[in-house]
Coordinates of C-alpha atoms and ligand atoms in Angstrom, one line a residue:
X1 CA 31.9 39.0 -6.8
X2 CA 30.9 40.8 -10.1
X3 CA 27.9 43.2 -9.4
X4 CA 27.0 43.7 -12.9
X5 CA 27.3 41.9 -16.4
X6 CA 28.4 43.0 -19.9
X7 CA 26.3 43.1 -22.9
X8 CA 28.2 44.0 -26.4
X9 CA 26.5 44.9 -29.3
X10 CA 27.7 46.6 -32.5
X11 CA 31.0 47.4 -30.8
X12 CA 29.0 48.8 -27.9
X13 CA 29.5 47.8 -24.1
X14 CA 26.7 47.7 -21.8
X15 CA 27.0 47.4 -18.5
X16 CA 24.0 46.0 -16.5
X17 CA 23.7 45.5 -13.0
X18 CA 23.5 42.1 -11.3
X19 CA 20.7 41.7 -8.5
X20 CA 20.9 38.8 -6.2
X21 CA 18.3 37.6 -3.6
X22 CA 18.9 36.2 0.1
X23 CA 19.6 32.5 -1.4
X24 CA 22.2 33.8 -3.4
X25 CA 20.3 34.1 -6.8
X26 CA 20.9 36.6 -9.2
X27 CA 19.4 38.0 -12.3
X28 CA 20.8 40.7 -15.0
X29 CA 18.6 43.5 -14.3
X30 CA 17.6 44.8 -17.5
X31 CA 15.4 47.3 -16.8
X32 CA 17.2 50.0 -18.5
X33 CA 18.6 47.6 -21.6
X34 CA 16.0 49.7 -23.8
X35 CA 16.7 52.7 -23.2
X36 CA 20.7 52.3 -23.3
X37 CA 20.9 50.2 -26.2
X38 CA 17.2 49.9 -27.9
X39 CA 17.2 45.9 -27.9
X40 CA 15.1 44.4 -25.3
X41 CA 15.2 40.6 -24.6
X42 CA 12.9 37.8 -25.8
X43 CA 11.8 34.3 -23.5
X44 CA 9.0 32.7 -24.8
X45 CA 7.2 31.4 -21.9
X46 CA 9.7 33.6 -19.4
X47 CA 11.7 29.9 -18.6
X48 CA 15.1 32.5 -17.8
X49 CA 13.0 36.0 -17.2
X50 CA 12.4 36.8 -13.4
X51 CA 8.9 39.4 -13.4
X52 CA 9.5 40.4 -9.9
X53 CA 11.7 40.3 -6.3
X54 CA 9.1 38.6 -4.2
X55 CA 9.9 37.8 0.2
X56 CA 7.2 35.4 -0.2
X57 CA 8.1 31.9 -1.7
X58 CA 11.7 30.8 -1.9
X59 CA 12.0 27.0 -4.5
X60 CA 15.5 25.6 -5.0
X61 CA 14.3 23.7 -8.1
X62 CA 17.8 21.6 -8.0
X63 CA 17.3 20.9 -5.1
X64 CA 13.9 19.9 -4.0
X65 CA 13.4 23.0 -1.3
X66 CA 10.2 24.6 -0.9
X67 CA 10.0 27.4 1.8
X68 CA 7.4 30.2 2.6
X69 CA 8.8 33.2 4.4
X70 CA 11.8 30.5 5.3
X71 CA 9.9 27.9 6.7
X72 CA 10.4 24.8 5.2
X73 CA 7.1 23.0 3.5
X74 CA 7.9 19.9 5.4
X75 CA 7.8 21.5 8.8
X76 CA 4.4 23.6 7.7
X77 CA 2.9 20.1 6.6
X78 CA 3.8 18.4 10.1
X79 CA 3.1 21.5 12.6
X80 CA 0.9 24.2 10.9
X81 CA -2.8 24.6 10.3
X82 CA -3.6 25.6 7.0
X83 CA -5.4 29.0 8.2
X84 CA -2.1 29.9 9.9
X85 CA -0.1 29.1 7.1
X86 CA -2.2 31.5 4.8
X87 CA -1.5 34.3 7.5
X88 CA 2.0 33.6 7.2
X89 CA 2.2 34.0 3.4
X90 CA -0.1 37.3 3.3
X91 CA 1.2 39.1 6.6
X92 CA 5.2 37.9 6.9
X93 CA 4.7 36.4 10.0
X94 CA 3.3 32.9 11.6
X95 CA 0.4 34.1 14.0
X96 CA 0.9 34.0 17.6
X97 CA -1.9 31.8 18.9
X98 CA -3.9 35.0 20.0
X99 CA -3.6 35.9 16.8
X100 CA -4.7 32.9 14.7
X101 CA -7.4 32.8 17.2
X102 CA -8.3 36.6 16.5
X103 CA -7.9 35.9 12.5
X104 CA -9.9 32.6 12.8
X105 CA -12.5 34.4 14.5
X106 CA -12.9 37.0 11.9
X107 CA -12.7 34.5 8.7
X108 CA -15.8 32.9 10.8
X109 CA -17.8 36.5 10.7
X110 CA -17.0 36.0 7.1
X111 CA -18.2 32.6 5.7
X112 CA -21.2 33.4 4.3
X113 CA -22.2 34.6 1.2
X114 CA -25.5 37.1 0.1
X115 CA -28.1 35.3 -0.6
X116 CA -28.4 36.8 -4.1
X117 CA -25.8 34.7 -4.8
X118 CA -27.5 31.7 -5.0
X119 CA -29.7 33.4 -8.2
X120 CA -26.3 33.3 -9.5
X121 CA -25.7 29.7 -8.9
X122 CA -28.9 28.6 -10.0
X123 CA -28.2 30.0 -13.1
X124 CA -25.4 27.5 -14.2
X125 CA -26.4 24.2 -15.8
X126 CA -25.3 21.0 -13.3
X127 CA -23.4 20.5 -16.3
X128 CA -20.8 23.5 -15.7
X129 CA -17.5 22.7 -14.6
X130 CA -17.3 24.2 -10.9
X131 CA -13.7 25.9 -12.2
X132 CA -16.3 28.0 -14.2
X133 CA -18.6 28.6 -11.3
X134 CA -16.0 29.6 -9.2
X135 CA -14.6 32.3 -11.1
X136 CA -17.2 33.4 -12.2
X137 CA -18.9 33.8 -8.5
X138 CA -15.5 35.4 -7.4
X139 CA -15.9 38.3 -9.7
X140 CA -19.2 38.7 -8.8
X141 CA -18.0 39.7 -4.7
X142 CA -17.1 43.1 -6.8
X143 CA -21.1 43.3 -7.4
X144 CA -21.8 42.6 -3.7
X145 CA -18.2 44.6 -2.4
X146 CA -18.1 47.5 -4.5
X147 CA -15.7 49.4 -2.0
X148 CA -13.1 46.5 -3.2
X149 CA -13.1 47.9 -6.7
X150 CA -11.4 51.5 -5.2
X151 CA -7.5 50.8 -5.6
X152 CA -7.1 53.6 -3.2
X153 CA -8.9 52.4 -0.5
X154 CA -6.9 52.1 2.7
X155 CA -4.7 49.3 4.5
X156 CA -7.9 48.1 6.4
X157 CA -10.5 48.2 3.5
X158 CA -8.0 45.8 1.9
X159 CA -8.2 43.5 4.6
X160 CA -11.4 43.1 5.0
X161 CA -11.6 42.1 1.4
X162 CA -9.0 39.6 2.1
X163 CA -10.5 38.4 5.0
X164 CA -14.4 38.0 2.7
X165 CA -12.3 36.3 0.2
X166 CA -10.2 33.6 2.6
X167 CA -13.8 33.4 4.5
X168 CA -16.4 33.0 0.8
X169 CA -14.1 30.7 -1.1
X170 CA -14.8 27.4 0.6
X171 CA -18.5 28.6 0.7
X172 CA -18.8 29.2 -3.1
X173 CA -16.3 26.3 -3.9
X174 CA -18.7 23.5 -1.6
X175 CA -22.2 25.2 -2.8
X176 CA -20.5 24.8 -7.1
X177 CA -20.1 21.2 -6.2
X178 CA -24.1 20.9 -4.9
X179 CA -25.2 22.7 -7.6
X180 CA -23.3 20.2 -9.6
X181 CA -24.9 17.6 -7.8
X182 CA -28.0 19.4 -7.6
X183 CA -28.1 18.8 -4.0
X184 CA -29.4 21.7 -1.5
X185 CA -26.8 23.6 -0.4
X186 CA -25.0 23.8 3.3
X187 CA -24.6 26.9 5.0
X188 CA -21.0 27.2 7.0
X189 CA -21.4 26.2 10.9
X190 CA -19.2 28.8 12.9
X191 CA -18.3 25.9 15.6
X192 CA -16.2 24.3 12.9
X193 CA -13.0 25.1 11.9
X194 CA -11.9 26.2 8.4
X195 CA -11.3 23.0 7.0
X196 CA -13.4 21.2 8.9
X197 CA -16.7 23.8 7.8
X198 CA -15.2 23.0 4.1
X199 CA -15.8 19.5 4.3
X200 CA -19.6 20.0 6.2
X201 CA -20.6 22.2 3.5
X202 CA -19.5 19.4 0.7
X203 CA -20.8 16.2 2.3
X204 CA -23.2 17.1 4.9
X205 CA -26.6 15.6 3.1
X206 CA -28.6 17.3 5.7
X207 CA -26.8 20.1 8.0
X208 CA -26.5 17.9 10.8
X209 CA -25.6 14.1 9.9
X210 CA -22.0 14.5 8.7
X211 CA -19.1 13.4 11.3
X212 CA -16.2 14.7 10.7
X213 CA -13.3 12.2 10.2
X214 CA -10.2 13.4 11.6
X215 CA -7.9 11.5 9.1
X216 CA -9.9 13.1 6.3
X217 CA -9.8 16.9 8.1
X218 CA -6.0 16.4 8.5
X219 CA -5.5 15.2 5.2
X220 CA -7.3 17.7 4.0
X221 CA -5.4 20.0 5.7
X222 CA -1.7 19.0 4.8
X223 CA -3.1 19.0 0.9
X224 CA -4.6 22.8 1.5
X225 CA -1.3 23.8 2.6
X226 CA 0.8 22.0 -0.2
X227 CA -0.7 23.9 -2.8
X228 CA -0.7 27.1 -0.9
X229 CA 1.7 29.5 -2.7
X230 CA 4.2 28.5 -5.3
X231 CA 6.3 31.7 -6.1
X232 CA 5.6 33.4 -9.7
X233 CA 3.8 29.7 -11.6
X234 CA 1.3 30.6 -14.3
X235 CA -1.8 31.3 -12.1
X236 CA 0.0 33.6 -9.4
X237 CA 1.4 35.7 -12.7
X238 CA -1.5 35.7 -13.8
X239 CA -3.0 37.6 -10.5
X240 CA 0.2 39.9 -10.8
X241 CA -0.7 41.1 -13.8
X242 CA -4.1 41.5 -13.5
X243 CA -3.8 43.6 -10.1
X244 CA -0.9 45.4 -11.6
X245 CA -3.6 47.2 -13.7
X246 CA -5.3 48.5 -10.6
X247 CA -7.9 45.7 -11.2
X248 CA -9.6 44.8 -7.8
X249 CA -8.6 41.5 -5.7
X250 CA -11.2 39.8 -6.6
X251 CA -11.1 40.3 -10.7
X252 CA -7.8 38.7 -10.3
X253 CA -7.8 36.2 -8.1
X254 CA -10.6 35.1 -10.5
X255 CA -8.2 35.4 -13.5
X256 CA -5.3 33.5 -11.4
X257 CA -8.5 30.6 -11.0
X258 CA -8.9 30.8 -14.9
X259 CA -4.9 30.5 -15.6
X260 CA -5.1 27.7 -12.7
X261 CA -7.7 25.8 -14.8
X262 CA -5.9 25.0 -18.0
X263 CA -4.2 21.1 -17.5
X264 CA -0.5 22.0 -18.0
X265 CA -1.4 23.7 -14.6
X266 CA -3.5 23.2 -11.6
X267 CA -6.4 21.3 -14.1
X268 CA -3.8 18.4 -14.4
X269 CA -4.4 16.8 -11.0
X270 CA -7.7 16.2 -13.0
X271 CA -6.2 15.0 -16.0
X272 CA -3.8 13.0 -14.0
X273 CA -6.5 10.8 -12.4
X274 CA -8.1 10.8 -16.0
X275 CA -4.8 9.7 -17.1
X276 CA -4.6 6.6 -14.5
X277 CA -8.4 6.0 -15.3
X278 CA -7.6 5.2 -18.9
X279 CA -4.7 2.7 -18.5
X280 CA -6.6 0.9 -16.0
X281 CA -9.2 0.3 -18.4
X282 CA -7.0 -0.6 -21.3
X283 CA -5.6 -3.2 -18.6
X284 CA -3.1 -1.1 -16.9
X285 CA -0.1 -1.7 -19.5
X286 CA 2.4 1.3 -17.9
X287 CA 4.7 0.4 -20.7
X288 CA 2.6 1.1 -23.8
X289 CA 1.8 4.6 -22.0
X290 CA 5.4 5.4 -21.0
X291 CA 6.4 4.9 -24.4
X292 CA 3.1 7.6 -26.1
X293 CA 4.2 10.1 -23.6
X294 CA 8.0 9.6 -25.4
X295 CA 6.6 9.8 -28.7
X296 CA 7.0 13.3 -30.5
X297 CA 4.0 12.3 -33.1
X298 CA 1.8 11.0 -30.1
X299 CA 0.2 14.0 -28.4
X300 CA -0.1 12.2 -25.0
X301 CA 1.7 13.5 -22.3
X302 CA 2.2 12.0 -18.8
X303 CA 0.3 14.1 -16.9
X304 CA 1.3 15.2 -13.4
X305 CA 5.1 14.8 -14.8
X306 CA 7.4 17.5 -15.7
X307 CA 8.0 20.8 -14.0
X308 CA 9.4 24.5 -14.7
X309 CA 11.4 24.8 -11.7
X310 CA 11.8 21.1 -10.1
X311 CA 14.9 19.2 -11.7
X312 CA 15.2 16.6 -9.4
X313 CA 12.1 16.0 -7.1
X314 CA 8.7 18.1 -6.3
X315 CA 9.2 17.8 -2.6
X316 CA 4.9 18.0 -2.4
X317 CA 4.3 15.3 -4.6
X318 CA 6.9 13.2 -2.0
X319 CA 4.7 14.4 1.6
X320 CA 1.7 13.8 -0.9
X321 CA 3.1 10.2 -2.1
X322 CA 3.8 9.2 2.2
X323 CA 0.1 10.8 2.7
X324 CA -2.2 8.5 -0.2
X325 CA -0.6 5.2 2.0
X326 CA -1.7 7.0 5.1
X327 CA -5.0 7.9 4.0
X328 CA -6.0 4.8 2.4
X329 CA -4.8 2.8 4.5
X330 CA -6.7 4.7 7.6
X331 CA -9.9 5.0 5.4
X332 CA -9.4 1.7 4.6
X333 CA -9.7 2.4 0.7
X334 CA -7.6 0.2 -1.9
X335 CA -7.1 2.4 -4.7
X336 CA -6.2 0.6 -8.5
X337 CA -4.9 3.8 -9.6
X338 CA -2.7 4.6 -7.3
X339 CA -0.5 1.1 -8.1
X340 CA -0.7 2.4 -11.5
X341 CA 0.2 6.0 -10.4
X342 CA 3.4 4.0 -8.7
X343 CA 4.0 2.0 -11.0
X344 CA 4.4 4.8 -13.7
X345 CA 6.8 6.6 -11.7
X346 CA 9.2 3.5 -11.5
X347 CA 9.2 2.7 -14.9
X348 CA 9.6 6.4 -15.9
X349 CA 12.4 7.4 -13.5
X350 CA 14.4 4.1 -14.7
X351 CA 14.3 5.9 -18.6
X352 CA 16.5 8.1 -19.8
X353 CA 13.7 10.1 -22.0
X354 CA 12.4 11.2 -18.3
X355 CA 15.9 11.3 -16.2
X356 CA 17.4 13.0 -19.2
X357 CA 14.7 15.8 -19.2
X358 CA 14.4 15.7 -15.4
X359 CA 11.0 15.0 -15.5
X360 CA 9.8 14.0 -12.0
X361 CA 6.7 13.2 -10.4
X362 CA 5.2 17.2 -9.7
X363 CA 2.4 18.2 -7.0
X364 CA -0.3 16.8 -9.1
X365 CA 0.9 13.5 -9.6
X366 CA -0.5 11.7 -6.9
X367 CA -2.8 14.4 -5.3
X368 CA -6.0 13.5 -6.8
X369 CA -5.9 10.2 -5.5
X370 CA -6.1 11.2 -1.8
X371 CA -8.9 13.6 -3.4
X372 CA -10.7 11.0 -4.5
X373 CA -10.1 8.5 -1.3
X374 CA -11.4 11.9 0.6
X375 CA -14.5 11.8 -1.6
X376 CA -13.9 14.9 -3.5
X377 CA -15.1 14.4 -6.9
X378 CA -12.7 14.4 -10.2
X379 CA -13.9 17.8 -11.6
X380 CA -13.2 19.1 -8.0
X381 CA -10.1 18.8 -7.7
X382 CA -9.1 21.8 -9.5
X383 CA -10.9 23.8 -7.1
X384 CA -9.1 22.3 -4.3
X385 CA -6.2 23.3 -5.5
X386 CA -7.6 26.7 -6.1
X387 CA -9.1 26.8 -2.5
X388 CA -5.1 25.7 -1.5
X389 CA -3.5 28.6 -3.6
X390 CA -5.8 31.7 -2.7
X391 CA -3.3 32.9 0.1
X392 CA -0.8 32.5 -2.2
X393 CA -2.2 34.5 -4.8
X394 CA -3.9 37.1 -1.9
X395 CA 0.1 37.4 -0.7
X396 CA 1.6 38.2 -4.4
X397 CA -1.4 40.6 -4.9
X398 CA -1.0 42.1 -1.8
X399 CA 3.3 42.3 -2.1
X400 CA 3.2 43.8 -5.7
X401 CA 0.3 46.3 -4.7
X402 CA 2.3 47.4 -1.7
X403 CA 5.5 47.8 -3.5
X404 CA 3.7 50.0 -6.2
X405 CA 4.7 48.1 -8.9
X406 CA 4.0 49.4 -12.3
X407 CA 1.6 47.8 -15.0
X408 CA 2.9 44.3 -16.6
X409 CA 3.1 44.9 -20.2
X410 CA 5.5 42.6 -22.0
X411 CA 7.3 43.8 -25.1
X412 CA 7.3 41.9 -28.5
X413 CA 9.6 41.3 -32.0
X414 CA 6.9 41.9 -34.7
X415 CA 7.7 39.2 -37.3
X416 CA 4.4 40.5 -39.4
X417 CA 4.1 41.9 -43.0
X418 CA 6.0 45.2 -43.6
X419 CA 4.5 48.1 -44.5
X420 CA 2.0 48.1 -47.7
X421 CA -0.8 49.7 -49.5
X422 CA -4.5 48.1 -49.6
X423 CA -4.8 48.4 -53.2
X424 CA -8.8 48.0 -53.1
Ligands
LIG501 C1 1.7 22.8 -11.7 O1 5.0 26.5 -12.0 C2 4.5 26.0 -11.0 O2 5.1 26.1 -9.9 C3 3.3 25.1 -11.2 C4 2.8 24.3 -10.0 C5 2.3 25.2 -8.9 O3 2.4 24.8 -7.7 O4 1.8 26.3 -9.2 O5 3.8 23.5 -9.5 C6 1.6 23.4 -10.4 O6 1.3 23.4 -12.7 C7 2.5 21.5 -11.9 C8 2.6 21.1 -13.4 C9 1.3 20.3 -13.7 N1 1.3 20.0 -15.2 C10 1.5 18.8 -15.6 O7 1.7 17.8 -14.9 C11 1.3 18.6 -17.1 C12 2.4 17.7 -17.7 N2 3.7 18.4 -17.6 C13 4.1 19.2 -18.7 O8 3.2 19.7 -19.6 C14 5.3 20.1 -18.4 O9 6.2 19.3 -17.8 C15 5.2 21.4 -17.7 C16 4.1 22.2 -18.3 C17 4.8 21.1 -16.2 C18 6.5 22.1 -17.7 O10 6.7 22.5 -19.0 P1 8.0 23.2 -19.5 O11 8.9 23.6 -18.4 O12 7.6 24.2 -20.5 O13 8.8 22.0 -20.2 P2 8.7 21.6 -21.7 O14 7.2 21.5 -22.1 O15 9.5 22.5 -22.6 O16 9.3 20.2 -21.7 C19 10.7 19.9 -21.8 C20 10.8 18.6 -22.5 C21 10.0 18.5 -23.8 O17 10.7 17.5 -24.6 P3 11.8 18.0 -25.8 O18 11.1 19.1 -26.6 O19 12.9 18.5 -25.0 O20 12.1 16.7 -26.5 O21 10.2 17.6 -21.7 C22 9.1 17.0 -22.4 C23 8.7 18.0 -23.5 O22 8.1 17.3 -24.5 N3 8.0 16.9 -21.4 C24 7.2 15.8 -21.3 C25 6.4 16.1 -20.2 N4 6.7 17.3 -19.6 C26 7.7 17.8 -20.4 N5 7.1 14.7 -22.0 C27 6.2 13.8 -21.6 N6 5.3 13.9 -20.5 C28 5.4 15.1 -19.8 N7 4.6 15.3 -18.8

């Protein structure tokens, strides 16, 4: 099996070595291509450039496979709880229950956040998209945790900020939506577990009148854990590079919730629902929309369709697709939008504009509508994906920190002006 790959150039020959992974991938490793033969490579958008080896995420976009640290997203979704599936991606291993019990326990310790904070919060309009608040509050844990700013600081410093940051997200993402609301804010209750103190801190009106539905806790769950890593997508790069700078945890987990924000990422399970909003109230004609999202000169897209890596089926937007029956159906909620949403996939994957592009239903397709069934609000459900992805970005962090890796700096082709004199 060839090892390495041949480049030539100007009657040169370069020989480059070929890496491949545990799947059987492999890439051209062209870390020396520079300096043997001064040409580097260009990928707008990196769709053929690998940034890293990573143990974390394996996808088999041809095939629909999703595994973290090989265990298969389906078997996570049925058996796991979302806590133990975000020690899994950061520490290698699924805990022992002694161990999730121990970890549990010390995300508890963790759940609240200074009170100064709330200064913070009260100085954003109601008006401010919680994606804003959040990371903005984020970065602020370096004001409050200023040990987390040392890059030196040792094995255990790091996981206690890890631990703060698994423990203060759900806090600061549950007190953005009351200060959206301008409700009074819920402090976490320590009897509850991680998702179930999430949904307290969201819906309880006062501290002690909100029951917890189970159907809502383990949907909840399975949509936290869907969304929990997704190997190097434009948010966890985004995390990589920041931290490859020496920039704390925190400053870039908070620049992987920025990337996460834009709508060609995690902000289009927003736009998605926005999407199904606005063809139910021009009468629900799928057609008409199906054929805007084919037309070059329209700019409308069909939001949650389409992905990088996927080719044949996002096997979350599947467990999610099974789930939004379940959940409705168990809350007893008939959802417009979702026919719609169903509808739009059928008449899509029956056109050759979408089969021919391989453009499938992705993780944000139908997620917002269990969101929404849940009683997370629209503008939310960016953060709940963000809240879903923090392990995942925590585990790149923490993998490409570990392994030393030097700073991301891309090159360029300039394609500017040549030299020339300011005649002034
Ligand atoms: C996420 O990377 C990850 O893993 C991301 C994610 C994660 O877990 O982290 O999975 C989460 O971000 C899912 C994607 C959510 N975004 C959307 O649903 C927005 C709509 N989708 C697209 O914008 C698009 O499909 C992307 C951004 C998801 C992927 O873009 P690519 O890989 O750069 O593909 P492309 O834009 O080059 O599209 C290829 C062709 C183009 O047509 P041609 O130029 O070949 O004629 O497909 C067309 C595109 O115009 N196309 C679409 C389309 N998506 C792609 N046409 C209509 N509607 C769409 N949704």
């Amino acid at each position: 099996m060839a090892k390495s790959a041949e480049l030539h150039f100007e009657g040169k020959v370069y020989e480059l070595p070929v890496v491949e992974g545990t799947e059987g991938e492999k890439a051209v490793d062209i870390s020396k291509l520079r300096g043997q033969s001064g040409l580097i490579t260009l990928d707008v958008g990196f769709k053929n450039t690998g940034s890293t080896k990573s143990a974390i995420t394996f996808l088999d976009g041809e095939k629909g496979i999703l595994r973290h640290r090989g265990y298969t997203i389906e078997e996570l979704c049925e058996k796991a709880q979302f806590l133990d599936v975000a020690y899994l991606l950061i520490y290698g291993e699924y805990p022992t229950p002694e161990v999730s019990k121990t970890f549990a326990e010390k995300i508890t310790l963790h759940t609240l956040v200074h009170e100064d904070m709330r200064k913070i919060f009260d100085g954003f309009p109601t008006s401010a998209h919680p994606m804003g608040v959040l990371s903005s509050l984020v970065t602020s844990l370096t004001a409050f945790y200023p040990e987390s700013l040392d890059p030196t600081t040792s094995p255990e410093g790091v996981n206690t900020t890890i631990i703060r940051l698994l423990a203060k997200l759900p806090t600061i993402a549950a007190w953005s939506y009351k200060n959206e609301m301008g409700h009074p804010l819920n402090y976490p209750k320590n009897k509850l577990n991680y998702v179930e103190n999430f949904l307290h801190m969201m819906f309880a009106l006062r501290t002690d009148d909100y029951e917890i539905n189970p159907v809502v806790a383990a949907a909840m769950n399975k949509l936290l854990i869907l969304h929990a890593d997704h190997e190097q997508n434009c948010s966890a790069a985004t995390v990589r590079v920041v931290g490859s700078s020496q920039a704390s945890l925190y400053a870039s987990v908070s620049a992987g919730i920025n990337a996460l924000w834009g709508r060609l990422h995690g902000g289009a399970n927003q736009a998605v629902i926005e999407m199904l909003e606005n063809i139910k109230a021009d009468g629900g004609d799928v057609e008409k929309y199906i054929a805007k999202a084919k037309d070059k000169n329209d700019p409308f897209r069909l939001m949650g369709f389409g992905h990088r890596v996927y080719k044949n089926f996002d096997p979350r937007a599947r467990i999610i697709k099974k789930s939004c029956d379940d959940v409705l159906e168990s809350l007893g909620i008939h959802d417009e939008t979702l026919e719609i949403a169903k509808k739009l996939e059928e008449v899509a994957l029956k056109d050759d504009y979408f089969v021919s592009r391989k453009l499938f239903p992705n993780v944000d397709f139908y997620s917002g509508i269990i969101y929404r069934a849940i009683g997370i609000p629209t503008d939310m459900f960016t953060v709940m994906f963000a809240l879903g992805r923090l392990p995942g970005w925590i585990a790149q962090w923490k993998e490409m920190r570990e392994e030393g890796q030097a700073i991301g700096r891309p090159r360029q082709v300039y394609v500017g002006e040549n030299e020339r004199k300011l005649n002034i």
